Amino acid sequence: MSMLNKAMDFIKMYYAENDLPEEQMNQRLGEVEQQITEHGHYTHTTDELAYGARVAWRNSNKCIGRLFWQSLQVKDQRVIIDEEIIYEKLLEHIDFATNDGKIRPTISIFEPKKVRIWNHQLIRYAGYEQEDGSVIGDPDSLAFTKQCIELGWQGNGGQFDVLPLVIQIEDHPPRFFDIPQEYIKEVPLRHPEFDWFADLHMKWYAVPMISSMKLEVGGITYAAAPFNGWYMGTEIGARNLADEYRYNMLPIVAERMGLNTTSNSSLWRDRALVELNVAVLFSFKEDGVSIVDHHTAAQQFKRFEVNEASADRDVTGNWTWLIPPLSPAATHIFHKQYDNTKKSPEYSYQKSPY
Ligand code: ARG
């Protein structure tokens, strides 16, 4: 589809869903058409952009948290094309979204073509490969950590070193900026019954802020549009800290629990997983940091499905992502099918800049 067609579809959807008058719509359609024929692109109003970003969340087939799509806070940062000011705006995003633990779903949208953020998430832990091939920190960050070091960043070589923000304008060399400690909210993990759990010194950061995906709205692609919600506990407890190719903590937790790790059928992995996830939810809640367990998230997703049906819209979804990695069959999602057709506006992956 051409940009013009995508733009027309989007503008029509925006006016229809927001119950705006038809004459205004026709005027805007004319304006947009003129901009596209004259310049090959057009500029969204701040309201169109905010609506587009929210609907893109509503259309995120992999996301179980879509009930809250209308609450997304949108920061229009399109006028800024200076690395240092973008850095400041990213710190503002982190601070606003973190909100001392009462996390606010937020997106900052930068100039569509000229800005690129190299990070996968605004806050994420570095990963360092050791001589023997093992990894300290998050193995998923190995390639990006190498890039940061090449740019001149010096990591501490620890398990939980927060990576710098790496910002690139057009084809200039990327620049890196450290995130001041006071912006980084983290939750040390402890367990409501196992006192030894805290001695494992596990922690995770409070807010997942995806910064590597692009946002497409009405034919315009925003390459730098970092967004966040709050965590579902399993993302941390059943994946980031549990996957063998991530922090791989299950053997250590199981051993401290006194389980028989020589027998698969002792279900030591499953039992360790549950307790690790209990610790994640317990610690975040005790620290007043927003988080949702997978049962509640599935119930919220059910409400989203009901809402969408009453608005006469189909819910698309990617079943393989929607089911939680822990006790999937205990949620309704497991027991039905989802159509994974993509809709616009949408968030999607884009080619890595490095
Ligand atoms: N799964 C990713 C992580 O563990 C975060 C993805 C976005 N998650 C979210 N709850 N909005 O870091």
mmCIF file of C-alpha atoms and ligand atoms in Angstrom:
data_model
loop_
_atom_site.group_PDB
_atom_site.id
_atom_site.type_symbol
_atom_site.label_atom_id
_atom_site.label_comp_id
_atom_site.label_asym_id
_atom_site.label_seq_id
_atom_site.Cartn_x
_atom_site.Cartn_y
_atom_site.Cartn_z
ATOM 1 C CA MET A 1 0.000 0.000 0.000
ATOM 2 C CA SER A 2 1.236 3.503 -0.822
ATOM 3 C CA MET A 3 1.890 6.116 1.844
ATOM 4 C CA LEU A 4 -1.147 8.025 0.593
ATOM 5 C CA ASN A 5 -3.465 5.054 1.059
ATOM 6 C CA LYS A 6 -2.048 4.236 4.483
ATOM 7 C CA ALA A 7 -2.391 7.879 5.507
ATOM 8 C CA MET A 8 -5.996 8.116 4.298
ATOM 9 C CA ASP A 9 -6.962 4.893 6.122
ATOM 10 C CA PHE A 10 -5.366 6.126 9.322
ATOM 11 C CA ILE A 11 -6.936 9.592 9.226
ATOM 12 C CA LYS A 12 -10.362 8.081 8.569
ATOM 13 C CA MET A 13 -9.926 5.665 11.464
ATOM 14 C CA TYR A 14 -8.799 8.495 13.755
ATOM 15 C CA TYR A 15 -11.848 10.634 12.958
ATOM 16 C CA ALA A 16 -14.289 7.708 13.116
ATOM 17 C CA GLU A 17 -13.069 6.191 16.394
ATOM 18 C CA ASN A 18 -12.932 9.596 18.063
ATOM 19 C CA ASP A 19 -16.395 10.653 16.801
ATOM 20 C CA LEU A 20 -15.022 13.793 15.149
ATOM 21 C CA PRO A 21 -17.062 15.729 12.554
ATOM 22 C CA GLU A 22 -16.916 14.605 8.956
ATOM 23 C CA GLU A 23 -16.243 18.058 7.458
ATOM 24 C CA GLN A 24 -13.128 18.327 9.599
ATOM 25 C CA MET A 25 -12.070 14.894 8.439
ATOM 26 C CA ASN A 26 -12.483 15.789 4.776
ATOM 27 C CA GLN A 27 -10.477 18.955 5.273
ATOM 28 C CA ARG A 28 -7.688 17.021 6.990
ATOM 29 C CA LEU A 29 -7.708 14.329 4.276
ATOM 30 C CA GLY A 30 -7.222 17.040 1.656
ATOM 31 C CA GLU A 31 -4.385 18.606 3.631
ATOM 32 C CA VAL A 32 -2.583 15.288 4.103
ATOM 33 C CA GLU A 33 -2.995 14.382 0.454
ATOM 34 C CA GLN A 34 -1.493 17.699 -0.558
ATOM 35 C CA GLN A 35 1.485 17.267 1.809
ATOM 36 C CA ILE A 36 2.170 13.798 0.449
ATOM 37 C CA THR A 37 1.933 14.749 -3.224
ATOM 38 C CA GLU A 38 4.149 17.790 -2.678
ATOM 39 C CA HIS A 39 6.747 16.409 -0.245
ATOM 40 C CA GLY A 40 6.413 12.643 -0.259
ATOM 41 C CA HIS A 41 5.494 12.686 3.439
ATOM 42 C CA TYR A 42 3.213 14.420 5.935
ATOM 43 C CA THR A 43 3.259 15.454 9.574
ATOM 44 C CA HIS A 44 0.907 14.020 12.184
ATOM 45 C CA THR A 45 -0.743 16.371 14.634
ATOM 46 C CA THR A 46 0.190 15.596 18.239
ATOM 47 C CA ASP A 47 -3.313 14.162 18.787
ATOM 48 C CA GLU A 48 -3.098 11.907 15.738
ATOM 49 C CA LEU A 49 0.301 10.713 16.894
ATOM 50 C CA ALA A 50 -0.939 9.961 20.420
ATOM 51 C CA TYR A 51 -3.936 8.068 19.083
ATOM 52 C CA GLY A 52 -1.714 6.162 16.624
ATOM 53 C CA ALA A 53 0.673 5.107 19.390
ATOM 54 C CA ARG A 54 -2.227 3.899 21.565
ATOM 55 C CA VAL A 55 -3.861 1.927 18.760
ATOM 56 C CA ALA A 56 -0.478 0.412 17.928
ATOM 57 C CA TRP A 57 -0.459 -0.948 21.488
ATOM 58 C CA ARG A 58 -4.020 -2.224 21.009
ATOM 59 C CA ASN A 59 -2.759 -4.013 17.881
ATOM 60 C CA SER A 60 0.276 -5.628 19.579
ATOM 61 C CA ASN A 61 -0.461 -9.295 19.013
ATOM 62 C CA LYS A 62 2.233 -10.460 21.416
ATOM 63 C CA CYS A 63 1.101 -8.288 24.345
ATOM 64 C CA ILE A 64 -1.114 -9.618 27.147
ATOM 65 C CA GLY A 65 -1.338 -6.152 28.774
ATOM 66 C CA ARG A 66 -3.422 -4.426 26.115
ATOM 67 C CA LEU A 67 -6.445 -3.687 28.353
ATOM 68 C CA PHE A 68 -4.697 -0.430 29.269
ATOM 69 C CA TRP A 69 -3.974 0.786 25.731
ATOM 70 C CA GLN A 70 -5.951 4.014 26.178
ATOM 71 C CA SER A 71 -3.899 5.059 29.196
ATOM 72 C CA LEU A 72 -0.611 5.307 27.281
ATOM 73 C CA GLN A 73 1.068 8.662 27.998
ATOM 74 C CA VAL A 74 2.506 10.084 24.802
ATOM 75 C CA LYS A 75 5.454 12.502 24.761
ATOM 76 C CA ASP A 76 5.800 14.201 21.383
ATOM 77 C CA GLN A 77 9.561 14.838 21.028
ATOM 78 C CA ARG A 78 9.715 15.171 17.247
ATOM 79 C CA VAL A 79 11.344 18.608 17.221
ATOM 80 C CA ILE A 80 14.538 17.403 18.910
ATOM 81 C CA ILE A 81 17.490 16.247 16.836
ATOM 82 C CA ASP A 82 20.393 16.819 19.206
ATOM 83 C CA GLU A 83 22.000 13.896 21.036
ATOM 84 C CA GLU A 84 22.361 15.671 24.360
ATOM 85 C CA ILE A 85 18.795 16.912 24.431
ATOM 86 C CA ILE A 86 17.520 13.489 23.377
ATOM 87 C CA TYR A 87 19.520 12.069 26.286
ATOM 88 C CA GLU A 88 17.767 14.527 28.631
ATOM 89 C CA LYS A 89 14.391 13.563 27.183
ATOM 90 C CA LEU A 90 15.165 9.875 27.697
ATOM 91 C CA LEU A 91 16.034 10.576 31.329
ATOM 92 C CA GLU A 92 12.737 12.445 31.609
ATOM 93 C CA HIS A 93 10.973 9.419 30.150
ATOM 94 C CA ILE A 94 12.643 7.107 32.669
ATOM 95 C CA ASP A 95 11.737 9.406 35.558
ATOM 96 C CA PHE A 96 8.127 9.997 34.446
ATOM 97 C CA ALA A 97 7.493 6.316 33.653
ATOM 98 C CA THR A 98 9.110 5.066 36.882
ATOM 99 C CA ASN A 99 7.109 7.553 38.978
ATOM 100 C CA ASP A 100 8.693 6.227 42.165
ATOM 101 C CA GLY A 101 7.303 2.755 41.469
ATOM 102 C CA LYS A 102 3.761 3.664 40.412
ATOM 103 C CA ILE A 103 4.680 2.940 36.805
ATOM 104 C CA ARG A 104 3.025 4.972 34.044
ATOM 105 C CA PRO A 105 2.817 3.390 30.560
ATOM 106 C CA THR A 106 4.631 5.969 28.438
ATOM 107 C CA ILE A 107 6.033 6.459 24.939
ATOM 108 C CA SER A 108 8.433 9.174 23.726
ATOM 109 C CA ILE A 109 8.287 9.705 19.983
ATOM 110 C CA PHE A 110 11.241 11.294 18.196
ATOM 111 C CA GLU A 111 11.747 12.640 14.675
ATOM 112 C CA PRO A 112 10.788 9.715 12.415
ATOM 113 C CA LYS A 113 13.869 9.338 10.237
ATOM 114 C CA LYS A 114 16.842 11.083 11.864
ATOM 115 C CA VAL A 115 17.049 9.562 15.344
ATOM 116 C CA ARG A 116 18.016 6.073 16.383
ATOM 117 C CA ILE A 117 18.448 4.612 19.838
ATOM 118 C CA TRP A 118 20.818 1.646 19.798
ATOM 119 C CA ASN A 119 19.664 0.137 23.107
ATOM 120 C CA HIS A 120 17.162 -2.706 23.160
ATOM 121 C CA GLN A 121 15.699 -1.268 26.383
ATOM 122 C CA LEU A 122 16.545 2.088 27.973
ATOM 123 C CA ILE A 123 17.623 0.285 31.135
ATOM 124 C CA ARG A 124 19.236 -3.113 30.713
ATOM 125 C CA TYR A 125 22.147 -5.084 32.137
ATOM 126 C CA ALA A 126 25.454 -5.577 30.336
ATOM 127 C CA GLY A 127 26.817 -9.002 29.450
ATOM 128 C CA TYR A 128 30.562 -9.781 29.373
ATOM 129 C CA GLU A 129 32.055 -12.854 27.789
ATOM 130 C CA GLN A 130 34.839 -14.490 29.847
ATOM 131 C CA GLU A 131 37.954 -16.235 28.544
ATOM 132 C CA ASP A 132 36.367 -19.650 29.172
ATOM 133 C CA GLY A 133 33.274 -18.702 27.151
ATOM 134 C CA SER A 134 31.017 -18.167 30.162
ATOM 135 C CA VAL A 135 29.157 -14.877 30.606
ATOM 136 C CA ILE A 136 28.938 -12.438 33.497
ATOM 137 C CA GLY A 137 25.745 -10.388 33.400
ATOM 138 C CA ASP A 138 22.972 -10.748 30.827
ATOM 139 C CA PRO A 139 24.050 -12.941 27.887
ATOM 140 C CA ASP A 140 21.329 -11.295 25.789
ATOM 141 C CA SER A 141 23.305 -8.022 25.952
ATOM 142 C CA LEU A 142 26.661 -9.421 24.727
ATOM 143 C CA ALA A 143 26.668 -7.825 21.255
ATOM 144 C CA PHE A 144 25.382 -4.439 22.446
ATOM 145 C CA THR A 145 27.827 -4.403 25.377
ATOM 146 C CA LYS A 146 30.697 -4.958 22.913
ATOM 147 C CA GLN A 147 29.479 -1.991 20.865
ATOM 148 C CA CYS A 148 29.368 0.205 23.971
ATOM 149 C CA ILE A 149 32.918 -0.785 24.889
ATOM 150 C CA GLU A 150 34.086 -0.016 21.337
ATOM 151 C CA LEU A 151 32.524 3.427 21.678
ATOM 152 C CA GLY A 152 34.625 3.966 24.804
ATOM 153 C CA TRP A 153 32.239 2.925 27.573
ATOM 154 C CA GLN A 154 33.846 1.160 30.513
ATOM 155 C CA GLY A 155 31.795 -1.529 32.186
ATOM 156 C CA ASN A 156 32.476 -2.740 35.717
ATOM 157 C CA GLY A 157 32.329 -6.367 34.670
ATOM 158 C CA GLY A 158 29.505 -7.097 37.118
ATOM 159 C CA GLN A 159 26.333 -9.203 36.974
ATOM 160 C CA PHE A 160 23.998 -6.199 36.913
ATOM 161 C CA ASP A 161 25.777 -3.218 35.301
ATOM 162 C CA VAL A 162 23.306 -0.852 33.653
ATOM 163 C CA LEU A 163 24.349 -0.100 30.072
ATOM 164 C CA PRO A 164 24.658 3.491 28.809
ATOM 165 C CA LEU A 165 22.136 5.102 26.467
ATOM 166 C CA VAL A 166 23.484 5.080 22.905
ATOM 167 C CA ILE A 167 21.987 7.724 20.623
ATOM 168 C CA GLN A 168 22.626 8.277 16.941
ATOM 169 C CA ILE A 169 21.562 11.177 14.734
ATOM 170 C CA GLU A 170 21.454 10.430 10.997
ATOM 171 C CA ASP A 171 24.846 9.013 9.926
ATOM 172 C CA HIS A 172 26.862 10.665 12.708
ATOM 173 C CA PRO A 173 28.864 8.375 14.976
ATOM 174 C CA PRO A 174 26.656 7.205 17.874
ATOM 175 C CA ARG A 175 27.248 8.808 21.281
ATOM 176 C CA PHE A 176 26.879 7.108 24.658
ATOM 177 C CA PHE A 177 25.622 8.622 27.917
ATOM 178 C CA ASP A 178 25.569 7.056 31.378
ATOM 179 C CA ILE A 179 22.273 6.943 33.216
ATOM 180 C CA PRO A 180 22.683 8.540 36.666
ATOM 181 C CA GLN A 181 22.074 6.019 39.457
ATOM 182 C CA GLU A 182 19.153 8.011 40.873
ATOM 183 C CA TYR A 183 17.151 7.327 37.688
ATOM 184 C CA ILE A 184 17.556 3.562 37.952
ATOM 185 C CA LYS A 185 14.951 1.958 40.164
ATOM 186 C CA GLU A 186 15.782 -1.659 40.971
ATOM 187 C CA VAL A 187 14.217 -4.300 43.183
ATOM 188 C CA PRO A 188 16.424 -6.641 45.217
ATOM 189 C CA LEU A 189 14.799 -10.064 45.298
ATOM 190 C CA ARG A 190 13.839 -11.810 48.522
ATOM 191 C CA HIS A 191 11.340 -14.519 49.339
ATOM 192 C CA PRO A 192 8.440 -14.378 51.823
ATOM 193 C CA GLU A 193 9.496 -17.701 53.450
ATOM 194 C CA PHE A 194 13.062 -18.506 52.392
ATOM 195 C CA ASP A 195 15.450 -16.242 54.289
ATOM 196 C CA TRP A 196 18.433 -17.514 52.296
ATOM 197 C CA PHE A 197 16.910 -16.209 49.052
ATOM 198 C CA ALA A 198 18.226 -12.660 49.535
ATOM 199 C CA ASP A 199 21.778 -14.052 49.781
ATOM 200 C CA LEU A 200 21.617 -14.960 46.088
ATOM 201 C CA HIS A 201 21.816 -11.195 45.434
ATOM 202 C CA MET A 202 19.416 -11.256 42.541
ATOM 203 C CA LYS A 203 17.676 -8.091 41.484
ATOM 204 C CA TRP A 204 15.919 -6.617 38.473
ATOM 205 C CA TYR A 205 15.147 -3.114 37.237
ATOM 206 C CA ALA A 206 11.630 -1.771 37.743
ATOM 207 C CA VAL A 207 10.607 -0.638 34.258
ATOM 208 C CA PRO A 208 10.884 -2.465 30.911
ATOM 209 C CA MET A 209 11.320 0.287 28.282
ATOM 210 C CA ILE A 210 11.618 -1.169 24.788
ATOM 211 C CA SER A 211 13.654 1.163 22.573
ATOM 212 C CA SER A 212 14.601 -0.996 19.576
ATOM 213 C CA MET A 213 11.200 -1.285 17.886
ATOM 214 C CA LYS A 214 9.734 1.046 15.302
ATOM 215 C CA LEU A 215 6.258 2.530 15.351
ATOM 216 C CA GLU A 216 4.331 2.791 12.094
ATOM 217 C CA VAL A 217 1.341 5.133 11.953
ATOM 218 C CA GLY A 218 -0.507 5.973 8.736
ATOM 219 C CA GLY A 219 2.489 5.207 6.517
ATOM 220 C CA ILE A 220 5.012 7.148 8.641
ATOM 221 C CA THR A 221 7.658 5.062 10.430
ATOM 222 C CA TYR A 222 9.089 6.312 13.727
ATOM 223 C CA ALA A 223 12.418 4.560 14.263
ATOM 224 C CA ALA A 224 12.974 6.001 17.749
ATOM 225 C CA ALA A 225 9.892 5.604 19.920
ATOM 226 C CA PRO A 226 10.811 4.013 23.265
ATOM 227 C CA PHE A 227 7.773 2.763 25.202
ATOM 228 C CA ASN A 228 7.060 1.026 28.467
ATOM 229 C CA GLY A 229 4.417 -0.710 30.498
ATOM 230 C CA TRP A 230 5.070 -2.514 33.769
ATOM 231 C CA TYR A 231 6.380 -6.050 34.142
ATOM 232 C CA MET A 232 4.412 -9.260 34.293
ATOM 233 C CA GLY A 233 6.298 -11.250 36.946
ATOM 234 C CA THR A 234 7.065 -14.206 34.678
ATOM 235 C CA GLU A 235 9.092 -12.043 32.287
ATOM 236 C CA ILE A 236 11.670 -11.756 35.047
ATOM 237 C CA GLY A 237 11.097 -14.925 37.094
ATOM 238 C CA ALA A 238 10.422 -17.431 34.324
ATOM 239 C CA ARG A 239 12.601 -15.970 31.564
ATOM 240 C CA ASN A 240 15.241 -13.320 32.342
ATOM 241 C CA LEU A 241 16.531 -14.997 35.497
ATOM 242 C CA ALA A 242 15.535 -18.557 34.588
ATOM 243 C CA ASP A 243 16.351 -19.300 30.947
ATOM 244 C CA GLU A 244 19.516 -21.344 30.554
ATOM 245 C CA TYR A 245 20.769 -18.813 28.035
ATOM 246 C CA ARG A 246 19.999 -15.859 30.357
ATOM 247 C CA TYR A 247 20.824 -15.742 34.096
ATOM 248 C CA ASN A 248 20.205 -19.492 34.483
ATOM 249 C CA MET A 249 19.337 -19.325 38.202
ATOM 250 C CA LEU A 250 17.127 -22.425 38.518
ATOM 251 C CA PRO A 251 19.915 -24.871 39.463
ATOM 252 C CA ILE A 252 21.128 -22.495 42.168
ATOM 253 C CA VAL A 253 17.633 -21.873 43.580
ATOM 254 C CA ALA A 254 16.810 -25.607 43.471
ATOM 255 C CA GLU A 255 20.016 -26.501 45.248
ATOM 256 C CA ARG A 256 19.313 -23.995 48.038
ATOM 257 C CA MET A 257 15.807 -25.456 48.301
ATOM 258 C CA GLY A 258 17.408 -28.850 48.891
ATOM 259 C CA LEU A 259 15.817 -30.441 45.825
ATOM 260 C CA ASN A 260 17.129 -33.463 43.979
ATOM 261 C CA THR A 261 18.581 -31.899 40.840
ATOM 262 C CA THR A 262 19.834 -35.246 39.516
ATOM 263 C CA SER A 263 16.328 -36.380 38.632
ATOM 264 C CA ASN A 264 14.116 -34.591 36.090
ATOM 265 C CA SER A 265 11.102 -36.251 37.656
ATOM 266 C CA SER A 266 11.665 -34.591 41.030
ATOM 267 C CA LEU A 267 10.347 -31.533 39.129
ATOM 268 C CA TRP A 268 13.115 -29.453 40.701
ATOM 269 C CA ARG A 269 13.017 -26.976 37.810
ATOM 270 C CA ASP A 270 9.271 -26.452 38.182
ATOM 271 C CA ARG A 271 9.462 -26.066 41.953
ATOM 272 C CA ALA A 272 12.383 -23.642 41.716
ATOM 273 C CA LEU A 273 10.547 -21.671 39.023
ATOM 274 C CA VAL A 274 7.499 -21.193 41.202
ATOM 275 C CA GLU A 275 9.544 -19.962 44.177
ATOM 276 C CA LEU A 276 11.627 -17.627 42.005
ATOM 277 C CA ASN A 277 8.398 -16.145 40.641
ATOM 278 C CA VAL A 278 6.933 -15.845 44.137
ATOM 279 C CA ALA A 279 10.055 -13.896 45.101
ATOM 280 C CA VAL A 280 9.760 -11.528 42.112
ATOM 281 C CA LEU A 281 6.095 -10.686 42.813
ATOM 282 C CA PHE A 282 6.627 -10.438 46.569
ATOM 283 C CA SER A 283 9.651 -8.129 46.271
ATOM 284 C CA PHE A 284 8.133 -5.762 43.684
ATOM 285 C CA LYS A 285 4.920 -5.501 45.693
ATOM 286 C CA GLU A 286 6.709 -4.917 48.973
ATOM 287 C CA ASP A 287 8.753 -2.141 47.344
ATOM 288 C CA GLY A 288 5.639 -0.515 45.870
ATOM 289 C CA VAL A 289 6.718 -1.126 42.261
ATOM 290 C CA SER A 290 3.904 -1.909 39.782
ATOM 291 C CA ILE A 291 3.896 -5.504 38.578
ATOM 292 C CA VAL A 292 1.221 -7.988 37.549
ATOM 293 C CA ASP A 293 1.075 -11.748 38.072
ATOM 294 C CA HIS A 294 0.186 -13.874 35.048
ATOM 295 C CA HIS A 295 -3.248 -14.936 36.360
ATOM 296 C CA THR A 296 -4.372 -11.339 36.850
ATOM 297 C CA ALA A 297 -2.834 -10.343 33.508
ATOM 298 C CA ALA A 298 -4.809 -13.082 31.750
ATOM 299 C CA GLN A 299 -8.028 -11.900 33.439
ATOM 300 C CA GLN A 300 -7.270 -8.358 32.309
ATOM 301 C CA PHE A 301 -6.664 -9.643 28.794
ATOM 302 C CA LYS A 302 -10.070 -11.331 28.944
ATOM 303 C CA ARG A 303 -11.621 -7.934 29.757
ATOM 304 C CA PHE A 304 -9.750 -6.454 26.794
ATOM 305 C CA GLU A 305 -11.248 -9.132 24.543
ATOM 306 C CA VAL A 306 -14.750 -8.333 25.841
ATOM 307 C CA ASN A 307 -14.214 -4.583 25.359
ATOM 308 C CA GLU A 308 -12.988 -5.058 21.812
ATOM 309 C CA ALA A 309 -15.945 -7.257 20.950
ATOM 310 C CA SER A 310 -18.352 -4.561 22.199
ATOM 311 C CA ALA A 311 -16.503 -1.990 20.072
ATOM 312 C CA ASP A 312 -17.025 -4.371 17.143
ATOM 313 C CA ARG A 313 -13.319 -4.963 16.604
ATOM 314 C CA ASP A 314 -11.541 -8.304 16.218
ATOM 315 C CA VAL A 315 -8.795 -9.104 18.680
ATOM 316 C CA THR A 316 -5.731 -10.392 16.868
ATOM 317 C CA GLY A 317 -3.059 -12.182 18.858
ATOM 318 C CA ASN A 318 0.041 -14.346 18.792
ATOM 319 C CA TRP A 319 -0.831 -17.332 20.987
ATOM 320 C CA THR A 320 2.788 -18.401 21.420
ATOM 321 C CA TRP A 321 3.537 -15.052 23.074
ATOM 322 C CA LEU A 322 0.242 -14.470 24.866
ATOM 323 C CA ILE A 323 0.379 -17.638 26.960
ATOM 324 C CA PRO A 324 2.493 -17.072 30.074
ATOM 325 C CA PRO A 325 5.624 -19.239 30.443
ATOM 326 C CA LEU A 326 4.402 -20.463 33.832
ATOM 327 C CA SER A 327 1.212 -22.556 34.173
ATOM 328 C CA PRO A 328 -0.112 -21.490 30.754
ATOM 329 C CA ALA A 329 -3.030 -23.931 30.872
ATOM 330 C CA ALA A 330 -4.267 -22.245 34.072
ATOM 331 C CA THR A 331 -5.236 -19.213 31.939
ATOM 332 C CA HIS A 332 -8.108 -19.003 29.430
ATOM 333 C CA ILE A 333 -5.676 -17.922 26.694
ATOM 334 C CA PHE A 334 -4.211 -21.427 26.438
ATOM 335 C CA HIS A 335 -7.584 -22.902 25.573
ATOM 336 C CA LYS A 336 -8.480 -20.786 22.584
ATOM 337 C CA GLN A 337 -7.044 -19.755 19.243
ATOM 338 C CA TYR A 338 -5.905 -16.334 18.119
ATOM 339 C CA ASP A 339 -5.602 -14.889 14.641
ATOM 340 C CA ASN A 340 -2.119 -13.393 14.211
ATOM 341 C CA THR A 341 -3.003 -10.989 11.372
ATOM 342 C CA LYS A 342 -1.097 -7.698 11.619
ATOM 343 C CA LYS A 343 -2.945 -4.391 11.764
ATOM 344 C CA SER A 344 -1.768 -0.796 11.431
ATOM 345 C CA PRO A 345 -0.751 1.304 13.395
ATOM 346 C CA GLU A 346 1.768 -1.145 14.811
ATOM 347 C CA TYR A 347 5.037 -1.660 16.649
ATOM 348 C CA SER A 348 7.451 -3.973 14.863
ATOM 349 C CA TYR A 349 11.079 -5.027 14.785
ATOM 350 C CA GLN A 350 13.573 -3.139 12.649
ATOM 351 C CA LYS A 351 17.075 -3.863 11.474
ATOM 352 C CA SER A 352 19.669 -3.488 14.232
ATOM 353 C CA PRO A 353 21.901 -0.422 13.680
ATOM 354 C CA TYR A 354 25.021 -2.427 14.610
HETATM 355 N N1 ARG B 1 10.249 -9.275 28.211
HETATM 356 C C1 ARG B 1 11.028 -8.075 28.281
HETATM 357 C C2 ARG B 1 11.927 -8.131 29.513
HETATM 358 O O1 ARG B 1 11.818 -9.034 30.270
HETATM 359 C C3 ARG B 1 10.168 -6.824 28.327
HETATM 360 C C4 ARG B 1 9.108 -6.722 27.239
HETATM 361 C C5 ARG B 1 8.026 -5.715 27.550
HETATM 362 N N2 ARG B 1 7.323 -6.071 28.744
HETATM 363 C C6 ARG B 1 6.327 -5.365 29.290
HETATM 364 N N3 ARG B 1 5.781 -5.818 30.395
HETATM 365 N N4 ARG B 1 5.885 -4.241 28.770
HETATM 366 O O2 ARG B 1 12.717 -7.271 29.786
#
